[in-house]
Coordinates of N, CA and C in Angstrom, one line a residue:
M1 N 43.8 104.5 126.4 CA 45.2 104.2 126.6 C 46.0 105.5 126.1
E2 N 47.0 105.8 126.9 CA 47.8 107.0 126.6 C 49.1 106.5 125.9
S3 N 49.5 107.3 124.9 CA 50.8 107.0 124.2 C 51.9 107.9 124.8
P4 N 53.1 107.4 124.7 CA 54.2 108.3 125.2 C 54.2 109.6 124.5
L5 N 53.9 109.6 123.2 CA 53.9 110.9 122.4 C 52.8 111.8 122.9
G6 N 51.6 111.2 123.2 CA 50.5 112.0 123.7 C 50.9 112.7 125.0
R7 N 51.5 111.9 125.9 CA 52.0 112.5 127.2 C 53.0 113.6 127.0
E8 N 53.9 113.4 126.1 CA 54.9 114.4 125.8 C 54.3 115.7 125.2
V9 N 53.4 115.6 124.3 CA 52.7 116.8 123.7 C 51.9 117.5 124.8
R10 N 51.2 116.7 125.6 CA 50.4 117.4 126.7 C 51.4 118.1 127.6
G11 N 52.5 117.6 127.9 CA 53.5 118.3 128.7 C 54.0 119.6 128.0
W12 N 54.2 119.6 126.7 CA 54.5 120.8 126.0 C 53.4 121.8 126.1
L13 N 52.2 121.4 126.0 CA 51.1 122.3 126.1 C 51.0 122.9 127.5
R14 N 51.2 122.1 128.5 CA 51.2 122.6 129.9 C 52.3 123.6 130.1
L15 N 53.5 123.3 129.6 CA 54.6 124.2 129.7 C 54.3 125.5 129.0
S16 N 53.7 125.4 127.9 CA 53.3 126.6 127.1 C 52.3 127.5 127.9
A17 N 51.3 126.8 128.5 CA 50.3 127.6 129.3 C 51.0 128.2 130.5
M18 N 51.9 127.5 131.1 CA 52.6 128.1 132.3 C 53.5 129.3 131.9
A19 N 54.0 129.2 130.7 CA 54.9 130.3 130.2 C 54.0 131.6 130.1
G20 N 52.8 131.5 129.6 CA 51.9 132.6 129.5 C 51.5 133.1 130.8
W21 N 51.2 132.2 131.7 CA 50.7 132.6 133.1 C 51.8 133.3 133.9
S22 N 53.1 132.7 133.8 CA 54.2 133.3 134.6 C 54.5 134.7 134.2
R23 N 54.3 135.0 132.9 CA 54.6 136.4 132.4 C 53.5 137.3 132.9
N24 N 52.3 136.9 133.1 CA 51.2 137.7 133.4 C 50.9 137.8 134.9
D25 N 51.5 136.9 135.7 CA 51.2 136.9 137.1 C 52.5 136.8 137.9
S26 N 52.9 138.0 138.4 CA 54.2 138.1 139.1 C 54.2 137.4 140.5
T27 N 53.0 137.1 141.0 CA 52.9 136.5 142.3 C 52.8 135.0 142.2
A28 N 52.9 134.4 141.0 CA 52.7 133.0 140.8 C 53.9 132.2 141.4
S29 N 53.5 131.0 141.9 CA 54.5 130.2 142.5 C 55.4 129.4 141.5
Y30 N 55.0 129.5 140.2 CA 55.6 128.8 139.2 C 56.5 129.7 138.3
R31 N 57.2 130.6 138.9 CA 58.0 131.6 138.2 C 59.0 130.9 137.3
M32 N 59.1 131.4 136.1 CA 60.0 130.8 135.1 C 61.1 131.8 134.7
T33 N 62.2 131.2 134.3 CA 63.3 132.0 133.8 C 62.9 132.4 132.4
E34 N 63.5 133.4 131.8 CA 63.2 133.8 130.4 C 63.5 132.6 129.5
A35 N 64.5 131.8 129.7 CA 64.8 130.7 128.8 C 63.7 129.6 128.9
E36 N 63.2 129.3 130.1 CA 62.1 128.4 130.3 C 60.8 128.9 129.6
R37 N 60.6 130.2 129.8 CA 59.4 130.8 129.1 C 59.5 130.7 127.6
R38 N 60.7 131.0 127.1 CA 60.8 130.9 125.6 C 60.7 129.5 125.1
R39 N 61.2 128.5 125.9 CA 61.1 127.1 125.5 C 59.6 126.7 125.5
G40 N 58.9 127.1 126.6 CA 57.5 126.8 126.7 C 56.7 127.4 125.5
N41 N 57.0 128.7 125.1 CA 56.3 129.3 124.0 C 56.6 128.6 122.7
L42 N 57.9 128.2 122.5 CA 58.2 127.5 121.3 C 57.6 126.1 121.2
L43 N 57.5 125.4 122.3 CA 56.9 124.1 122.3 C 55.4 124.2 122.0
G44 N 54.8 125.2 122.6 CA 53.3 125.4 122.3 C 53.1 125.7 120.9
W45 N 54.0 126.5 120.3 CA 53.9 126.9 118.9 C 54.0 125.6 118.0
F46 N 55.0 124.8 118.4 CA 55.3 123.6 117.6 C 54.1 122.6 117.7
A47 N 53.5 122.4 118.9 CA 52.4 121.6 119.1 C 51.2 122.1 118.2
T48 N 51.0 123.4 118.1 CA 50.0 123.9 117.3 C 50.2 123.6 115.8
A49 N 51.4 123.7 115.4 CA 51.8 123.4 114.0 C 51.5 121.9 113.7
L50 N 51.8 121.0 114.7 CA 51.6 119.6 114.5 C 50.2 119.2 114.4
R51 N 49.3 120.0 114.8 CA 47.8 119.7 114.7 C 47.4 119.4 113.3
G52 N 48.1 120.0 112.3 CA 47.8 119.7 110.9 C 47.8 118.3 110.6
A53 N 48.6 117.5 111.3 CA 48.7 116.1 111.0 C 47.4 115.3 111.3
L54 N 46.5 115.9 112.0 CA 45.3 115.2 112.4 C 44.2 115.3 111.3
Y55 N 44.4 116.1 110.3 CA 43.3 116.2 109.3 C 43.6 115.3 108.1
P56 N 42.5 114.6 107.7 CA 42.7 113.7 106.5 C 42.8 114.5 105.2
D57 N 42.2 115.7 105.1 CA 42.2 116.5 103.9 C 43.6 117.1 103.8
P58 N 44.4 116.8 102.8 CA 45.7 117.4 102.7 C 45.7 118.9 102.7
D59 N 44.8 119.5 102.0 CA 44.8 121.0 101.9 C 44.6 121.6 103.3
L60 N 43.6 121.1 104.0 CA 43.3 121.6 105.4 C 44.5 121.3 106.3
A61 N 45.1 120.1 106.1 CA 46.2 119.7 107.0 C 47.4 120.7 106.8
V62 N 47.7 121.0 105.5 CA 48.8 122.0 105.2 C 48.5 123.4 105.8
R63 N 47.3 123.8 105.5 CA 46.9 125.2 106.0 C 46.9 125.2 107.5
T64 N 46.5 124.2 108.2 CA 46.5 124.2 109.7 C 48.0 124.1 110.2
A65 N 48.8 123.4 109.5 CA 50.2 123.3 109.9 C 51.0 124.6 109.7
L66 N 50.6 125.3 108.6 CA 51.3 126.5 108.2 C 50.8 127.8 108.9
Y67 N 49.6 127.7 109.5 CA 49.0 128.8 110.2 C 49.9 129.5 111.2
P68 N 50.6 128.6 112.0 CA 51.5 129.2 113.0 C 52.6 130.0 112.5
L69 N 52.9 129.9 111.2 CA 54.0 130.7 110.6 C 53.7 132.2 110.6
G70 N 52.4 132.5 110.7 CA 52.0 133.9 110.7 C 52.2 134.5 112.1
W71 N 52.2 133.7 113.1 CA 52.4 134.3 114.5 C 53.4 133.7 115.3
G72 N 54.2 132.8 114.7 CA 55.3 132.1 115.4 C 56.5 133.0 115.7
P73 N 57.6 132.3 116.1 CA 58.8 133.0 116.4 C 59.2 133.9 115.3
P74 N 59.8 135.1 115.5 CA 60.2 136.0 114.4 C 60.8 135.4 113.2
P75 N 61.8 134.5 113.3 CA 62.4 134.0 112.1 C 61.4 133.1 111.3
I76 N 60.4 132.6 111.9 CA 59.4 131.7 111.3 C 58.3 132.6 110.8
A77 N 58.0 133.7 111.4 CA 56.8 134.5 111.0 C 57.2 135.4 109.8
D78 N 58.4 135.2 109.3 CA 58.8 136.0 108.1 C 57.9 135.6 106.9
P79 N 57.3 136.6 106.2 CA 56.5 136.3 105.0 C 57.3 135.5 104.0
A80 N 58.6 135.7 103.8 CA 59.4 135.0 102.8 C 59.5 133.5 103.2
A81 N 59.6 133.2 104.5 CA 59.6 131.8 104.9 C 58.3 131.1 104.7
H82 N 57.2 131.8 104.9 CA 55.9 131.3 104.6 C 55.7 131.0 103.1
T83 N 56.1 131.9 102.3 CA 56.0 131.7 100.8 C 56.9 130.6 100.4
A84 N 58.1 130.5 100.9 CA 59.0 129.4 100.5 C 58.5 128.1 100.9
A85 N 57.9 128.0 102.1 CA 57.3 126.7 102.6 C 56.1 126.3 101.6
L86 N 55.3 127.2 101.3 CA 54.2 126.9 100.4 C 54.7 126.5 99.0
S87 N 55.7 127.2 98.5 CA 56.3 126.9 97.2 C 56.9 125.5 97.2
H88 N 57.6 125.2 98.3 CA 58.2 123.8 98.4 C 57.1 122.7 98.4
L89 N 56.0 123.0 99.1 CA 55.0 122.0 99.2 C 54.2 121.8 97.9
R90 N 54.2 122.8 97.1 CA 53.5 122.8 95.8 C 54.3 122.1 94.8
A91 N 55.6 122.0 95.0 CA 56.5 121.4 94.0 C 56.4 119.9 93.9

């Protein structure tokens, strides 16, 4: 049985994959605007961060959720943001 959230997340992942393909294949029939490509990349990043919720071990869950901070969008990939998030979670 599929949930509405599962369908939505799969759509985000599909859009993220298309964003990568459209940048690398100029002959593709699924050309995307820069705004669509950015949205796809951000949704893919967000879905990757949400993966942390699947782990029962809290330490592994937090590390999985925070991993995208290292390679995410520039404002989020900031080392200070990463340190602040960890500090807040430890409090």
